[in-house]
Coordinates of C-alpha atoms and ligand atoms in Angstrom, one line a residue:
M1 CA 108.3 126.4 118.7
T2 CA 108.8 125.0 122.2
R3 CA 111.2 122.1 122.1
M4 CA 110.4 119.2 124.3
L5 CA 112.6 116.3 125.1
A6 CA 111.0 113.3 126.8
I7 CA 112.7 110.4 128.5
A8 CA 110.8 107.3 129.2
A9 CA 112.2 105.1 132.0
G10 CA 111.1 102.4 134.3
G11 CA 110.9 103.8 137.9
A12 CA 112.7 106.7 139.5
L13 CA 115.9 104.7 140.2
G14 CA 116.0 103.4 136.6
A15 CA 115.6 106.9 135.3
V16 CA 118.5 108.2 137.4
L17 CA 120.8 105.3 136.3
R18 CA 119.9 105.8 132.7
Y19 CA 121.0 109.4 132.8
W20 CA 124.5 108.0 132.7
T21 CA 124.0 105.6 129.9
S22 CA 122.2 108.3 128.0
T23 CA 124.9 111.0 128.3
A24 CA 126.2 110.4 124.8
V25 CA 122.7 110.9 123.4
H26 CA 122.4 114.1 125.3
A27 CA 125.7 115.2 123.9
R28 CA 124.3 114.6 120.4
L29 CA 121.4 116.8 121.4
G30 CA 123.9 119.6 122.0
M31 CA 122.9 121.1 118.7
A32 CA 119.5 122.0 120.1
F33 CA 120.3 122.1 123.8
P34 CA 123.6 123.3 125.3
Y35 CA 125.7 120.4 126.5
G36 CA 125.9 120.4 130.3
T37 CA 122.2 121.0 130.9
L38 CA 121.7 117.3 131.5
L39 CA 122.4 117.1 135.2
V40 CA 120.6 120.3 136.3
N41 CA 117.6 118.9 134.5
V42 CA 117.2 116.3 137.1
L43 CA 115.6 119.0 139.2
G44 CA 115.0 121.9 136.8
S45 CA 113.7 120.0 133.8
L46 CA 110.7 122.1 132.9
L47 CA 112.6 125.3 133.3
M48 CA 115.2 124.1 130.9
G49 CA 112.6 123.2 128.2
F50 CA 112.8 119.4 128.8
L51 CA 110.0 117.2 129.9
Y52 CA 111.1 114.1 131.8
I53 CA 108.6 111.4 132.5
W54 CA 109.1 108.9 135.3
L55 CA 107.0 105.8 135.0
L56 CA 105.0 103.8 137.5
E57 CA 105.7 100.1 137.7
R58 CA 102.9 98.9 135.4
V59 CA 103.4 101.4 132.6
T60 CA 105.8 100.4 129.9
E61 CA 108.0 102.8 128.0
G62 CA 106.1 102.1 124.8
T63 CA 102.7 102.9 126.4
A64 CA 104.1 106.1 127.8
L65 CA 105.7 107.1 124.6
R66 CA 102.4 106.7 122.7
A67 CA 100.7 108.8 125.4
F68 CA 103.0 111.7 125.4
L69 CA 103.2 111.8 121.6
R70 CA 99.9 113.6 122.0
A71 CA 101.9 116.6 123.4
D72 CA 103.6 116.7 119.9
P73 CA 107.2 117.0 121.0
D74 CA 109.9 117.9 118.5
V75 CA 112.6 115.6 119.9
I76 CA 112.0 112.4 121.8
M77 CA 114.5 110.5 123.8
I78 CA 113.7 107.0 124.8
G79 CA 116.0 105.9 127.6
E80 CA 116.6 102.4 126.1
M81 CA 114.9 100.3 123.5
R82 CA 114.6 96.9 125.2
D83 CA 111.4 95.5 123.9
K84 CA 109.4 95.4 120.7
E85 CA 106.7 97.7 121.9
T86 CA 109.1 100.5 122.8
A87 CA 111.1 100.0 119.6
E88 CA 108.0 100.1 117.5
A89 CA 106.6 103.2 119.2
G90 CA 110.0 104.9 118.6
V91 CA 109.9 104.0 114.8
E92 CA 106.2 105.2 114.6
A93 CA 107.1 108.5 116.3
S94 CA 110.0 108.9 113.9
L95 CA 107.8 108.3 110.8
T96 CA 105.4 110.9 112.0
G97 CA 108.0 113.6 112.0
H98 CA 109.7 113.5 115.4
L99 CA 113.4 113.2 115.9
V100 CA 113.9 110.2 118.1
F101 CA 117.0 109.3 120.1
S102 CA 117.6 106.2 122.1
T103 CA 120.2 103.9 123.5
L104 CA 120.9 100.2 123.2
H105 CA 123.5 97.9 124.6
T106 CA 125.2 96.1 121.8
N107 CA 128.8 95.4 120.6
S108 CA 128.9 97.6 117.6
A109 CA 126.9 100.1 115.5
A110 CA 126.0 97.4 112.9
E111 CA 124.8 95.0 115.6
T112 CA 122.4 97.7 116.9
V113 CA 120.5 97.6 113.6
T114 CA 120.2 93.8 113.7
R115 CA 119.3 93.8 117.4
L116 CA 116.3 96.1 116.6
L117 CA 115.3 93.9 113.8
D118 CA 115.6 90.8 116.1
L119 CA 113.2 92.5 118.5
G120 CA 110.6 92.1 115.7
I121 CA 110.1 95.6 114.4
D122 CA 109.0 95.9 110.8
P123 CA 112.1 96.2 108.6
V124 CA 110.2 98.4 106.1
S125 CA 109.2 101.1 108.6
F126 CA 112.6 100.8 110.3
S127 CA 114.6 101.2 107.1
D128 CA 112.5 104.3 106.4
A129 CA 112.9 105.8 109.9
F130 CA 116.6 105.0 110.3
L131 CA 119.1 107.9 110.4
G132 CA 122.2 106.5 112.1
V133 CA 123.9 104.8 115.0
M134 CA 126.8 105.9 117.1
A135 CA 128.6 103.3 119.1
Q136 CA 130.7 104.4 122.0
R137 CA 133.3 102.8 124.3
L138 CA 135.4 104.4 126.9
V139 CA 139.1 103.7 127.2
R140 CA 141.5 104.9 129.9
T141 CA 143.5 108.0 129.0
L142 CA 147.3 107.9 129.5
C143 CA 148.4 110.2 132.3
D144 CA 149.8 113.4 130.8
K145 CA 152.3 113.9 133.6
C146 CA 154.1 110.6 133.3
K147 CA 153.4 108.9 129.9
Q148 CA 156.6 108.1 128.0
P149 CA 157.3 108.0 124.3
Y150 CA 158.6 104.8 122.8
T151 CA 159.2 103.4 119.3
P152 CA 157.0 100.3 118.7
D153 CA 158.8 97.1 117.6
E154 CA 158.0 95.3 114.4
E155 CA 155.5 92.9 116.1
E156 CA 153.4 95.7 117.6
L157 CA 153.5 97.6 114.2
T158 CA 152.2 94.6 112.4
L159 CA 149.4 94.2 115.0
I160 CA 148.4 97.8 114.6
R161 CA 148.4 97.6 110.8
R162 CA 146.3 94.5 111.0
Y163 CA 143.8 95.9 113.5
Y164 CA 143.4 99.1 111.4
G165 CA 143.2 97.2 108.1
E166 CA 146.2 96.9 105.7
E167 CA 144.4 98.6 102.9
Q168 CA 143.2 101.6 105.0
F169 CA 146.3 102.1 107.1
S170 CA 147.8 104.6 104.6
E171 CA 145.0 107.0 105.3
L172 CA 146.5 107.6 108.7
K173 CA 149.5 109.2 106.9
V174 CA 152.1 107.8 109.4
N175 CA 155.5 106.6 108.6
P176 CA 155.9 103.3 110.4
A177 CA 159.7 103.8 110.5
K178 CA 159.3 107.1 112.4
L179 CA 156.3 106.2 114.5
T180 CA 156.4 107.2 118.2
L181 CA 153.7 105.9 120.7
Q182 CA 153.2 106.7 124.3
K183 CA 153.1 104.2 127.2
A184 CA 151.8 104.2 130.7
V185 CA 154.4 104.7 133.5
G186 CA 152.8 105.8 136.8
C187 CA 153.3 108.8 139.1
P188 CA 151.7 110.3 142.2
E189 CA 149.3 112.3 140.0
C190 CA 147.7 109.1 138.6
N191 CA 148.1 106.9 141.8
N192 CA 150.9 105.1 139.9
T193 CA 148.5 103.6 137.4
G194 CA 149.7 105.4 134.4
Y195 CA 146.2 106.4 133.4
R196 CA 144.0 109.4 134.3
G197 CA 140.5 109.9 133.1
R198 CA 138.7 108.4 130.1
T199 CA 138.6 109.0 126.4
G200 CA 135.7 108.0 124.2
I201 CA 136.2 106.0 121.0
H202 CA 133.3 106.0 118.5
E203 CA 132.0 104.6 115.3
L204 CA 129.2 106.3 113.4
L205 CA 127.0 104.3 111.0
V206 CA 125.0 106.7 108.8
S207 CA 122.0 105.8 106.8
S208 CA 122.1 105.7 102.9
H209 CA 120.0 104.3 100.2
A210 CA 122.1 101.2 100.1
M211 CA 122.0 100.9 103.9
K212 CA 118.2 101.2 103.9
D213 CA 118.0 98.5 101.3
L214 CA 120.1 96.1 103.5
I215 CA 117.9 96.9 106.5
Y216 CA 114.7 96.3 104.4
H217 CA 116.0 92.9 103.5
K218 CA 117.1 92.1 107.1
A219 CA 120.8 91.8 106.2
T220 CA 123.3 90.4 108.8
A221 CA 125.4 92.6 111.0
G222 CA 128.4 91.6 108.9
E223 CA 126.9 92.8 105.7
I224 CA 125.8 96.1 107.3
Q225 CA 129.3 96.6 108.8
K226 CA 130.9 95.9 105.4
L227 CA 128.7 98.4 103.6
S228 CA 129.2 101.1 106.2
I229 CA 133.0 100.8 106.0
T230 CA 132.9 101.2 102.2
E231 CA 130.7 104.2 102.8
G232 CA 133.3 105.8 105.1
M233 CA 132.6 104.6 108.6
R234 CA 135.6 104.0 110.8
T235 CA 135.2 101.3 113.4
L236 CA 135.7 101.6 117.2
M237 CA 139.1 99.9 116.7
Q238 CA 140.1 102.3 114.0
D239 CA 139.1 105.3 116.0
G240 CA 140.9 103.9 119.0
I241 CA 144.1 103.5 116.9
A242 CA 143.8 107.0 115.6
K243 CA 143.6 108.2 119.2
M244 CA 146.5 106.0 120.2
L245 CA 148.6 107.6 117.5
K246 CA 147.8 111.0 119.1
G247 CA 149.2 109.7 122.4
Q248 CA 145.8 109.6 124.2
T249 CA 145.7 105.9 125.0
D250 CA 147.5 102.6 124.3
L251 CA 146.8 99.5 122.3
A252 CA 146.0 97.4 125.4
Q253 CA 143.2 99.7 126.4
I254 CA 141.7 99.6 122.9
R255 CA 141.9 95.9 122.6
K256 CA 140.0 95.6 125.9
V257 CA 136.9 97.3 124.5
A258 CA 137.0 97.2 120.7
I259 CA 137.6 93.5 120.0
T260 CA 134.3 91.7 119.9
Ligands
LIG301 ZN1 150.9 109.8 136.0

């Protein structure tokens, strides 16, 4: 079966910009398509088995999506779900057996669900179609050449434990008395900033019967977040702290992006 991936986007410039916001979704598609094919696809899309669609001004993403569903693609990627029509078309496509990926700008995975419901899509169809949401933020990575180990003081330790959640902190299997973290220093390699590159922190909210039930009843983001954590999700903050304990970043960076 020929695999086809379609991107709906508003105008050529919008499409190019959205390649960047959609990178994470393409990375998820790595199962079916080798990661790294994204950028060559700008010019060589058809050769690589992808079909990209650029839209004229007066055609919306939802209209285009309905039109190219006739080509019966296996995987559909919608650049961004910004309006009810696009979101509904995505849900419909999903319910008719297509694997649909999209992006949304929200603060957390749980808020993504409520944002889509707020757009006005039918909670019954949406709860049926929903597979999961991955939220992603980028934090600056500590420079490998100059970062320095230090022992956090009591105040910082308390903060870390509180951010991670007292009852879950033990799962990190760290001995607070022997904890060593890394801090930014600065060297010529990193232009004296102490940081070099970016590290992704993520939270993955996965569908379940209980989750579908919450969506069906239009639950709040707080209720969705609470259930997903009891079902095993680790939040952006928790993933950030786990990466900080590995020496990849520091608490200041995580606080910038993970406190909402
Ligand atoms: Zn450095």
